[in-house]
């Protein structure tokens, strides 16, 4: 290994900040309303996710966009607004285990019939980076964007990717993850309980942020679970909701104030690794 290779190796611990959060899920309408429920989960009651309208998309795009695009845009704009950031300047990492299940279902039905005429709009929204493309067009951004999937570990994979980009570039990175239920018959094979979306705006260590995070790659460890049975059921039933232990740690760190205790979270990832995170309010 050359000296240059050694210099290019990422640090053993990735340190970054989080300055904005967007959240949408069952009984969790937004981050502001969810914080108290995450801190004291005894008050949490599951309820079907209500997908709000976003003015970020023009009316024509709102009609054409699938639910995964709409939910992703909603949480992304909330995280950006909380941080007071300019969305046009932000690199992004989008993740989803399911992408657009209804669109996939309808296209499969179409391909099983004659004539085989797939709607161009449906085809456009079938690609995995549809949400990323819609967001970047909506905010007039030419910043880099990555879209990925890693089954149940999609959120963890996206968090690692976003953290690496943030540390390597010393620039903010917007992480957006979202999953939706499949229609039958796919739902029986891959049950996803409801819509869940989450966005985090990661910032370099020296930049202003509400939280600081230290991320280490470790060998496989038991996954962190949510405090509260009803909340943990959501974590188990929706891939992106694997983010809930981290969100709970962020809410509790904020409640404890700057300089409070660190909160540790373990998120399993693929290829025999786990992400160990320590969260503190700044």
PDB file of C-alpha atoms in Angstrom:
ATOM      1  CA  UNK A   1       0.000   0.000   0.000  1.00  0.00           C
ATOM      2  CA  UNK A   2       1.362   3.385  -0.969  1.00  0.00           C
ATOM      3  CA  UNK A   3       1.360   6.502   1.176  1.00  0.00           C
ATOM      4  CA  UNK A   4      -1.297   7.972  -1.119  1.00  0.00           C
ATOM      5  CA  UNK A   5      -3.564   4.969  -0.568  1.00  0.00           C
ATOM      6  CA  UNK A   6      -3.181   5.405   3.164  1.00  0.00           C
ATOM      7  CA  UNK A   7      -4.156   9.067   2.927  1.00  0.00           C
ATOM      8  CA  UNK A   8      -7.228   8.205   0.848  1.00  0.00           C
ATOM      9  CA  UNK A   9      -8.547   5.703   3.386  1.00  0.00           C
ATOM     10  CA  UNK A  10     -11.628   7.076   5.233  1.00  0.00           C
ATOM     11  CA  UNK A  11     -11.291   7.628   8.989  1.00  0.00           C
ATOM     12  CA  UNK A  12     -12.221   4.737  11.271  1.00  0.00           C
ATOM     13  CA  UNK A  13     -14.950   6.883  12.828  1.00  0.00           C
ATOM     14  CA  UNK A  14     -17.131   9.078  10.622  1.00  0.00           C
ATOM     15  CA  UNK A  15     -18.126  12.247  12.445  1.00  0.00           C
ATOM     16  CA  UNK A  16     -20.836  14.523  11.098  1.00  0.00           C
ATOM     17  CA  UNK A  17     -23.758  16.654  12.177  1.00  0.00           C
ATOM     18  CA  UNK A  18     -27.491  16.511  11.544  1.00  0.00           C
ATOM     19  CA  UNK A  19     -29.174  19.861  11.042  1.00  0.00           C
ATOM     20  CA  UNK A  20     -32.575  18.902   9.649  1.00  0.00           C
ATOM     21  CA  UNK A  21     -35.076  16.043   9.909  1.00  0.00           C
ATOM     22  CA  UNK A  22     -38.165  15.176   7.886  1.00  0.00           C
ATOM     23  CA  UNK A  23     -40.513  12.429   9.055  1.00  0.00           C
ATOM     24  CA  UNK A  24     -43.764  10.869   7.868  1.00  0.00           C
ATOM     25  CA  UNK A  25     -45.201   7.579   9.069  1.00  0.00           C
ATOM     26  CA  UNK A  26     -48.021   5.770  10.855  1.00  0.00           C
ATOM     27  CA  UNK A  27     -49.128   8.049  13.696  1.00  0.00           C
ATOM     28  CA  UNK A  28     -46.080  10.267  13.027  1.00  0.00           C
ATOM     29  CA  UNK A  29     -47.292  13.145  10.878  1.00  0.00           C
ATOM     30  CA  UNK A  30     -44.080  15.176  11.128  1.00  0.00           C
ATOM     31  CA  UNK A  31     -40.912  15.560  13.183  1.00  0.00           C
ATOM     32  CA  UNK A  32     -42.258  18.384  15.361  1.00  0.00           C
ATOM     33  CA  UNK A  33     -45.238  16.341  16.471  1.00  0.00           C
ATOM     34  CA  UNK A  34     -43.334  13.063  16.717  1.00  0.00           C
ATOM     35  CA  UNK A  35     -40.551  14.183  19.075  1.00  0.00           C
ATOM     36  CA  UNK A  36     -42.594  13.919  22.269  1.00  0.00           C
ATOM     37  CA  UNK A  37     -43.910  10.491  21.196  1.00  0.00           C
ATOM     38  CA  UNK A  38     -40.401   9.265  20.502  1.00  0.00           C
ATOM     39  CA  UNK A  39     -39.222  10.486  23.909  1.00  0.00           C
ATOM     40  CA  UNK A  40     -42.268   9.057  25.734  1.00  0.00           C
ATOM     41  CA  UNK A  41     -43.566   6.261  23.460  1.00  0.00           C
ATOM     42  CA  UNK A  42     -46.335   5.270  25.883  1.00  0.00           C
ATOM     43  CA  UNK A  43     -48.404   8.013  24.233  1.00  0.00           C
ATOM     44  CA  UNK A  44     -47.861   6.677  20.719  1.00  0.00           C
ATOM     45  CA  UNK A  45     -50.897   5.285  18.892  1.00  0.00           C
ATOM     46  CA  UNK A  46     -50.469   3.867  15.381  1.00  0.00           C
ATOM     47  CA  UNK A  47     -52.680   5.431  12.709  1.00  0.00           C
ATOM     48  CA  UNK A  48     -52.609   5.145   8.917  1.00  0.00           C
ATOM     49  CA  UNK A  49     -50.103   7.476   7.282  1.00  0.00           C
ATOM     50  CA  UNK A  50     -51.718  10.479   5.633  1.00  0.00           C
ATOM     51  CA  UNK A  51     -49.748  11.695   2.618  1.00  0.00           C
ATOM     52  CA  UNK A  52     -49.841  15.511   2.586  1.00  0.00           C
ATOM     53  CA  UNK A  53     -49.835  17.650  -0.532  1.00  0.00           C
ATOM     54  CA  UNK A  54     -46.572  19.336  -1.423  1.00  0.00           C
ATOM     55  CA  UNK A  55     -46.455  22.646  -3.229  1.00  0.00           C
ATOM     56  CA  UNK A  56     -42.884  21.863  -4.241  1.00  0.00           C
ATOM     57  CA  UNK A  57     -44.244  19.987  -7.280  1.00  0.00           C
ATOM     58  CA  UNK A  58     -46.274  21.800  -9.934  1.00  0.00           C
ATOM     59  CA  UNK A  59     -49.867  20.528 -10.397  1.00  0.00           C
ATOM     60  CA  UNK A  60     -49.039  18.443 -13.470  1.00  0.00           C
ATOM     61  CA  UNK A  61     -46.183  16.679 -11.689  1.00  0.00           C
ATOM     62  CA  UNK A  62     -48.308  16.123  -8.580  1.00  0.00           C
ATOM     63  CA  UNK A  63     -50.865  14.277 -10.715  1.00  0.00           C
ATOM     64  CA  UNK A  64     -48.247  12.143 -12.437  1.00  0.00           C
ATOM     65  CA  UNK A  65     -46.013  11.361  -9.472  1.00  0.00           C
ATOM     66  CA  UNK A  66     -46.426   8.160  -7.505  1.00  0.00           C
ATOM     67  CA  UNK A  67     -46.762   8.037  -3.735  1.00  0.00           C
ATOM     68  CA  UNK A  68     -43.078   7.233  -3.196  1.00  0.00           C
ATOM     69  CA  UNK A  69     -42.100  10.416  -5.056  1.00  0.00           C
ATOM     70  CA  UNK A  70     -44.611  12.543  -3.160  1.00  0.00           C
ATOM     71  CA  UNK A  71     -43.640  11.152   0.248  1.00  0.00           C
ATOM     72  CA  UNK A  72     -39.921  11.511  -0.519  1.00  0.00           C
ATOM     73  CA  UNK A  73     -40.364  15.132  -1.605  1.00  0.00           C
ATOM     74  CA  UNK A  74     -42.421  15.930   1.517  1.00  0.00           C
ATOM     75  CA  UNK A  75     -39.806  14.669   3.986  1.00  0.00           C
ATOM     76  CA  UNK A  76     -36.931  16.112   1.943  1.00  0.00           C
ATOM     77  CA  UNK A  77     -38.377  19.619   1.905  1.00  0.00           C
ATOM     78  CA  UNK A  78     -39.133  19.405   5.646  1.00  0.00           C
ATOM     79  CA  UNK A  79     -35.549  18.463   6.490  1.00  0.00           C
ATOM     80  CA  UNK A  80     -34.187  21.244   4.278  1.00  0.00           C
ATOM     81  CA  UNK A  81     -36.585  23.801   5.764  1.00  0.00           C
ATOM     82  CA  UNK A  82     -35.658  22.830   9.326  1.00  0.00           C
ATOM     83  CA  UNK A  83     -31.971  23.311   8.502  1.00  0.00           C
ATOM     84  CA  UNK A  84     -32.545  26.552   6.597  1.00  0.00           C
ATOM     85  CA  UNK A  85     -30.520  25.130   3.695  1.00  0.00           C
ATOM     86  CA  UNK A  86     -30.657  25.879  -0.021  1.00  0.00           C
ATOM     87  CA  UNK A  87     -31.922  22.647  -1.647  1.00  0.00           C
ATOM     88  CA  UNK A  88     -30.374  23.532  -5.002  1.00  0.00           C
ATOM     89  CA  UNK A  89     -26.876  23.155  -3.524  1.00  0.00           C
ATOM     90  CA  UNK A  90     -27.325  19.797  -1.796  1.00  0.00           C
ATOM     91  CA  UNK A  91     -25.950  16.462  -2.917  1.00  0.00           C
ATOM     92  CA  UNK A  92     -28.494  13.730  -2.205  1.00  0.00           C
ATOM     93  CA  UNK A  93     -28.733  10.043  -1.374  1.00  0.00           C
ATOM     94  CA  UNK A  94     -32.166   8.507  -1.987  1.00  0.00           C
ATOM     95  CA  UNK A  95     -33.031   5.022  -0.760  1.00  0.00           C
ATOM     96  CA  UNK A  96     -36.009   2.704  -0.966  1.00  0.00           C
ATOM     97  CA  UNK A  97     -36.610  -0.994  -0.525  1.00  0.00           C
ATOM     98  CA  UNK A  98     -39.912  -0.909  -2.404  1.00  0.00           C
ATOM     99  CA  UNK A  99     -39.610   2.064  -4.816  1.00  0.00           C
ATOM    100  CA  UNK A 100     -43.081   2.503  -6.398  1.00  0.00           C
ATOM    101  CA  UNK A 101     -44.963  -0.766  -5.718  1.00  0.00           C
ATOM    102  CA  UNK A 102     -48.307   0.234  -7.230  1.00  0.00           C
ATOM    103  CA  UNK A 103     -46.653   1.383 -10.426  1.00  0.00           C
ATOM    104  CA  UNK A 104     -44.732  -1.887 -10.621  1.00  0.00           C
ATOM    105  CA  UNK A 105     -47.958  -3.830 -10.058  1.00  0.00           C
ATOM    106  CA  UNK A 106     -49.866  -1.997 -12.808  1.00  0.00           C
ATOM    107  CA  UNK A 107     -47.004  -2.416 -15.285  1.00  0.00           C
ATOM    108  CA  UNK A 108     -46.849  -6.155 -14.549  1.00  0.00           C
ATOM    109  CA  UNK A 109     -50.607  -6.387 -15.160  1.00  0.00           C
ATOM    110  CA  UNK A 110     -50.185  -4.527 -18.442  1.00  0.00           C
ATOM    111  CA  UNK A 111     -47.380  -6.807 -19.595  1.00  0.00           C
ATOM    112  CA  UNK A 112     -49.554  -9.850 -18.844  1.00  0.00           C
ATOM    113  CA  UNK A 113     -52.251  -8.656 -21.271  1.00  0.00           C
ATOM    114  CA  UNK A 114     -52.540  -7.725 -24.920  1.00  0.00           C
ATOM    115  CA  UNK A 115     -51.721  -5.265 -26.353  1.00  0.00           C
ATOM    116  CA  UNK A 116     -48.479  -4.700 -24.444  1.00  0.00           C
ATOM    117  CA  UNK A 117     -48.757  -0.927 -24.144  1.00  0.00           C
ATOM    118  CA  UNK A 118     -47.003   0.491 -21.108  1.00  0.00           C
ATOM    119  CA  UNK A 119     -47.813   4.099 -20.249  1.00  0.00           C
ATOM    120  CA  UNK A 120     -44.765   6.347 -20.798  1.00  0.00           C
ATOM    121  CA  UNK A 121     -45.589   8.154 -17.542  1.00  0.00           C
ATOM    122  CA  UNK A 122     -45.698   4.875 -15.632  1.00  0.00           C
ATOM    123  CA  UNK A 123     -42.423   3.784 -17.216  1.00  0.00           C
ATOM    124  CA  UNK A 124     -40.784   7.088 -16.257  1.00  0.00           C
ATOM    125  CA  UNK A 125     -41.875   6.623 -12.638  1.00  0.00           C
ATOM    126  CA  UNK A 126     -40.844   2.952 -12.550  1.00  0.00           C
ATOM    127  CA  UNK A 127     -37.105   3.632 -12.378  1.00  0.00           C
ATOM    128  CA  UNK A 128     -35.534   3.512  -8.934  1.00  0.00           C
ATOM    129  CA  UNK A 129     -34.203   7.069  -9.113  1.00  0.00           C
ATOM    130  CA  UNK A 130     -37.583   8.621  -9.990  1.00  0.00           C
ATOM    131  CA  UNK A 131     -37.861  10.318  -6.591  1.00  0.00           C
ATOM    132  CA  UNK A 132     -34.324  11.708  -6.820  1.00  0.00           C
ATOM    133  CA  UNK A 133     -34.880  12.978 -10.345  1.00  0.00           C
ATOM    134  CA  UNK A 134     -38.162  14.650  -9.444  1.00  0.00           C
ATOM    135  CA  UNK A 135     -36.603  16.336  -6.397  1.00  0.00           C
ATOM    136  CA  UNK A 136     -33.586  17.675  -8.271  1.00  0.00           C
ATOM    137  CA  UNK A 137     -35.751  19.031 -11.084  1.00  0.00           C
ATOM    138  CA  UNK A 138     -38.180  20.605  -8.587  1.00  0.00           C
ATOM    139  CA  UNK A 139     -35.406  22.448  -6.719  1.00  0.00           C
ATOM    140  CA  UNK A 140     -33.336  23.200  -9.842  1.00  0.00           C
ATOM    141  CA  UNK A 141     -30.367  21.242  -8.540  1.00  0.00           C
ATOM    142  CA  UNK A 142     -27.417  19.912 -10.507  1.00  0.00           C
ATOM    143  CA  UNK A 143     -25.696  18.544  -7.410  1.00  0.00           C
ATOM    144  CA  UNK A 144     -24.632  14.867  -7.360  1.00  0.00           C
ATOM    145  CA  UNK A 145     -27.282  12.284  -6.509  1.00  0.00           C
ATOM    146  CA  UNK A 146     -27.160   8.592  -5.591  1.00  0.00           C
ATOM    147  CA  UNK A 147     -30.144   6.215  -5.497  1.00  0.00           C
ATOM    148  CA  UNK A 148     -29.799   2.802  -3.871  1.00  0.00           C
ATOM    149  CA  UNK A 149     -31.635  -0.196  -2.470  1.00  0.00           C
ATOM    150  CA  UNK A 150     -30.477  -2.848  -0.012  1.00  0.00           C
ATOM    151  CA  UNK A 151     -33.661  -4.737   0.937  1.00  0.00           C
ATOM    152  CA  UNK A 152     -34.421  -4.268   4.655  1.00  0.00           C
ATOM    153  CA  UNK A 153     -31.099  -2.494   5.185  1.00  0.00           C
ATOM    154  CA  UNK A 154     -31.726   0.266   2.629  1.00  0.00           C
ATOM    155  CA  UNK A 155     -31.805   3.039   5.234  1.00  0.00           C
ATOM    156  CA  UNK A 156     -28.565   1.863   6.873  1.00  0.00           C
ATOM    157  CA  UNK A 157     -26.845   1.591   3.484  1.00  0.00           C
ATOM    158  CA  UNK A 158     -27.999   5.094   2.565  1.00  0.00           C
ATOM    159  CA  UNK A 159     -26.870   6.523   5.896  1.00  0.00           C
ATOM    160  CA  UNK A 160     -23.398   5.055   5.420  1.00  0.00           C
ATOM    161  CA  UNK A 161     -23.216   6.371   1.849  1.00  0.00           C
ATOM    162  CA  UNK A 162     -24.401   9.838   2.877  1.00  0.00           C
ATOM    163  CA  UNK A 163     -21.979   9.971   5.807  1.00  0.00           C
ATOM    164  CA  UNK A 164     -19.031   8.960   3.629  1.00  0.00           C
ATOM    165  CA  UNK A 165     -19.925  11.584   1.028  1.00  0.00           C
ATOM    166  CA  UNK A 166     -20.409  14.261   3.677  1.00  0.00           C
ATOM    167  CA  UNK A 167     -17.063  13.567   5.356  1.00  0.00           C
ATOM    168  CA  UNK A 168     -15.138  13.137   2.093  1.00  0.00           C
ATOM    169  CA  UNK A 169     -16.532  16.261   0.429  1.00  0.00           C
ATOM    170  CA  UNK A 170     -16.846  18.394   3.601  1.00  0.00           C
ATOM    171  CA  UNK A 171     -20.252  19.444   2.258  1.00  0.00           C
ATOM    172  CA  UNK A 172     -23.848  18.776   3.392  1.00  0.00           C
ATOM    173  CA  UNK A 173     -25.649  15.726   2.023  1.00  0.00           C
ATOM    174  CA  UNK A 174     -29.404  15.177   2.082  1.00  0.00           C
ATOM    175  CA  UNK A 175     -30.461  11.598   2.867  1.00  0.00           C
ATOM    176  CA  UNK A 176     -34.019  10.624   1.869  1.00  0.00           C
ATOM    177  CA  UNK A 177     -35.543   7.171   2.422  1.00  0.00           C
ATOM    178  CA  UNK A 178     -39.092   5.988   1.817  1.00  0.00           C
ATOM    179  CA  UNK A 179     -41.073   2.737   1.547  1.00  0.00           C
ATOM    180  CA  UNK A 180     -44.678   1.928   0.628  1.00  0.00           C
ATOM    181  CA  UNK A 181     -46.955  -1.118   0.802  1.00  0.00           C
ATOM    182  CA  UNK A 182     -47.303  -3.446  -2.169  1.00  0.00           C
ATOM    183  CA  UNK A 183     -50.714  -4.333  -3.570  1.00  0.00           C
ATOM    184  CA  UNK A 184     -51.692  -8.004  -3.720  1.00  0.00           C
ATOM    185  CA  UNK A 185     -50.448 -10.485  -4.689  1.00  0.00           C
ATOM    186  CA  UNK A 186     -46.991  -9.020  -3.953  1.00  0.00           C
ATOM    187  CA  UNK A 187     -48.069  -7.864  -0.488  1.00  0.00           C
ATOM    188  CA  UNK A 188     -48.411 -11.475   0.681  1.00  0.00           C
ATOM    189  CA  UNK A 189     -44.845 -12.196  -0.416  1.00  0.00           C
ATOM    190  CA  UNK A 190     -43.373  -8.891   0.813  1.00  0.00           C
ATOM    191  CA  UNK A 191     -45.656  -7.331   3.434  1.00  0.00           C
ATOM    192  CA  UNK A 192     -44.983  -3.636   4.151  1.00  0.00           C
ATOM    193  CA  UNK A 193     -47.459  -2.197   6.628  1.00  0.00           C
ATOM    194  CA  UNK A 194     -47.728   1.463   5.570  1.00  0.00           C
ATOM    195  CA  UNK A 195     -45.952   4.480   4.091  1.00  0.00           C
ATOM    196  CA  UNK A 196     -42.859   5.589   6.006  1.00  0.00           C
ATOM    197  CA  UNK A 197     -40.512   8.365   4.912  1.00  0.00           C
ATOM    198  CA  UNK A 198     -37.484   9.891   6.601  1.00  0.00           C
ATOM    199  CA  UNK A 199     -34.981  12.579   5.582  1.00  0.00           C
ATOM    200  CA  UNK A 200     -31.804  13.729   7.352  1.00  0.00           C
ATOM    201  CA  UNK A 201     -29.588  16.625   6.356  1.00  0.00           C
ATOM    202  CA  UNK A 202     -26.029  15.603   7.212  1.00  0.00           C
ATOM    203  CA  UNK A 203     -23.447  18.333   7.678  1.00  0.00           C
ATOM    204  CA  UNK A 204     -19.634  18.337   8.051  1.00  0.00           C
ATOM    205  CA  UNK A 205     -18.354  18.257  11.660  1.00  0.00           C
ATOM    206  CA  UNK A 206     -17.408  21.954  11.802  1.00  0.00           C
ATOM    207  CA  UNK A 207     -20.711  23.199  10.364  1.00  0.00           C
ATOM    208  CA  UNK A 208     -23.585  24.325  12.607  1.00  0.00           C
ATOM    209  CA  UNK A 209     -25.916  21.448  13.464  1.00  0.00           C
ATOM    210  CA  UNK A 210     -28.462  20.441  16.078  1.00  0.00           C
ATOM    211  CA  UNK A 211     -26.818  17.045  16.684  1.00  0.00           C
ATOM    212  CA  UNK A 212     -23.395  15.474  16.360  1.00  0.00           C
ATOM    213  CA  UNK A 213     -23.055  11.840  15.295  1.00  0.00           C
ATOM    214  CA  UNK A 214     -20.130   9.420  15.446  1.00  0.00           C
ATOM    215  CA  UNK A 215     -20.510   6.391  13.163  1.00  0.00           C
ATOM    216  CA  UNK A 216     -18.361   3.260  13.358  1.00  0.00           C
ATOM    217  CA  UNK A 217     -18.517   0.115  11.248  1.00  0.00           C
ATOM    218  CA  UNK A 218     -18.612  -2.970  13.440  1.00  0.00           C
ATOM    219  CA  UNK A 219     -19.065  -6.694  13.144  1.00  0.00           C
ATOM    220  CA  UNK A 220     -22.727  -7.841  13.293  1.00  0.00           C
ATOM    221  CA  UNK A 221     -24.481  -6.874  16.524  1.00  0.00           C
ATOM    222  CA  UNK A 222     -28.092  -7.111  17.695  1.00  0.00           C
ATOM    223  CA  UNK A 223     -30.162  -4.328  16.188  1.00  0.00           C
ATOM    224  CA  UNK A 224     -31.351  -1.530  18.437  1.00  0.00           C
ATOM    225  CA  UNK A 225     -35.080  -1.720  19.089  1.00  0.00           C
ATOM    226  CA  UNK A 226     -37.532   1.053  19.878  1.00  0.00           C
ATOM    227  CA  UNK A 227     -38.553   1.775  23.422  1.00  0.00           C
ATOM    228  CA  UNK A 228     -42.285   1.109  23.184  1.00  0.00           C
ATOM    229  CA  UNK A 229     -43.908  -2.018  21.734  1.00  0.00           C
ATOM    230  CA  UNK A 230     -46.234  -0.174  19.329  1.00  0.00           C
ATOM    231  CA  UNK A 231     -43.379   1.915  17.955  1.00  0.00           C
ATOM    232  CA  UNK A 232     -41.141  -1.128  17.602  1.00  0.00           C
ATOM    233  CA  UNK A 233     -43.868  -2.936  15.671  1.00  0.00           C
ATOM    234  CA  UNK A 234     -43.659  -0.155  13.061  1.00  0.00           C
ATOM    235  CA  UNK A 235     -39.874  -0.592  12.967  1.00  0.00           C
ATOM    236  CA  UNK A 236     -40.283  -4.275  12.190  1.00  0.00           C
ATOM    237  CA  UNK A 237     -43.051  -3.866   9.613  1.00  0.00           C
ATOM    238  CA  UNK A 238     -41.571  -1.217   7.271  1.00  0.00           C
ATOM    239  CA  UNK A 239     -37.968  -1.289   5.974  1.00  0.00           C
ATOM    240  CA  UNK A 240     -37.338   2.478   6.175  1.00  0.00           C
ATOM    241  CA  UNK A 241     -38.756   2.463   9.712  1.00  0.00           C
ATOM    242  CA  UNK A 242     -35.516   0.704  10.741  1.00  0.00           C
ATOM    243  CA  UNK A 243     -34.512   4.355  11.193  1.00  0.00           C
ATOM    244  CA  UNK A 244     -36.792   4.712  14.227  1.00  0.00           C
ATOM    245  CA  UNK A 245     -34.195   3.819  16.909  1.00  0.00           C
ATOM    246  CA  UNK A 246     -31.942   6.554  15.497  1.00  0.00           C
ATOM    247  CA  UNK A 247     -34.845   9.007  15.386  1.00  0.00           C
ATOM    248  CA  UNK A 248     -35.707   8.103  18.969  1.00  0.00           C
ATOM    249  CA  UNK A 249     -32.091   8.738  19.992  1.00  0.00           C
ATOM    250  CA  UNK A 250     -32.134  12.112  18.226  1.00  0.00           C
ATOM    251  CA  UNK A 251     -35.375  13.098  19.966  1.00  0.00           C
ATOM    252  CA  UNK A 252     -34.053  12.077  23.385  1.00  0.00           C
ATOM    253  CA  UNK A 253     -30.731  13.799  22.831  1.00  0.00           C
ATOM    254  CA  UNK A 254     -32.598  16.995  21.928  1.00  0.00           C
ATOM    255  CA  UNK A 255     -34.754  16.664  25.036  1.00  0.00           C
ATOM    256  CA  UNK A 256     -31.614  16.307  27.167  1.00  0.00           C
ATOM    257  CA  UNK A 257     -30.082  19.452  25.707  1.00  0.00           C
ATOM    258  CA  UNK A 258     -26.555  20.318  24.617  1.00  0.00           C
ATOM    259  CA  UNK A 259     -23.852  18.495  26.502  1.00  0.00           C
ATOM    260  CA  UNK A 260     -26.225  15.730  27.591  1.00  0.00           C
ATOM    261  CA  UNK A 261     -25.534  12.025  27.534  1.00  0.00           C
ATOM    262  CA  UNK A 262     -24.674  10.267  24.279  1.00  0.00           C
ATOM    263  CA  UNK A 263     -27.267   7.848  22.929  1.00  0.00           C
ATOM    264  CA  UNK A 264     -25.986   4.681  21.220  1.00  0.00           C
ATOM    265  CA  UNK A 265     -27.792   2.993  18.331  1.00  0.00           C
ATOM    266  CA  UNK A 266     -26.900  -0.080  16.258  1.00  0.00           C
ATOM    267  CA  UNK A 267     -28.328  -0.457  12.759  1.00  0.00           C
ATOM    268  CA  UNK A 268     -27.612  -3.748  10.960  1.00  0.00           C
ATOM    269  CA  UNK A 269     -26.328  -3.482   7.407  1.00  0.00           C
ATOM    270  CA  UNK A 270     -25.594  -6.009   4.701  1.00  0.00           C
ATOM    271  CA  UNK A 271     -22.379  -7.924   4.068  1.00  0.00           C
ATOM    272  CA  UNK A 272     -21.897  -8.828   7.724  1.00  0.00           C
ATOM    273  CA  UNK A 273     -21.496  -5.342   9.163  1.00  0.00           C
ATOM    274  CA  UNK A 274     -23.433  -3.051  11.447  1.00  0.00           C
ATOM    275  CA  UNK A 275     -23.451   0.712  11.972  1.00  0.00           C
ATOM    276  CA  UNK A 276     -22.793   1.768  15.562  1.00  0.00           C
ATOM    277  CA  UNK A 277     -23.821   5.379  16.122  1.00  0.00           C
ATOM    278  CA  UNK A 278     -23.442   7.740  19.076  1.00  0.00           C
ATOM    279  CA  UNK A 279     -25.747  10.749  19.044  1.00  0.00           C
ATOM    280  CA  UNK A 280     -25.482  13.936  21.118  1.00  0.00           C
ATOM    281  CA  UNK A 281     -27.254  17.266  21.026  1.00  0.00           C
ATOM    282  CA  UNK A 282     -24.940  20.132  20.178  1.00  0.00           C
TER     283      UNK A 282
END
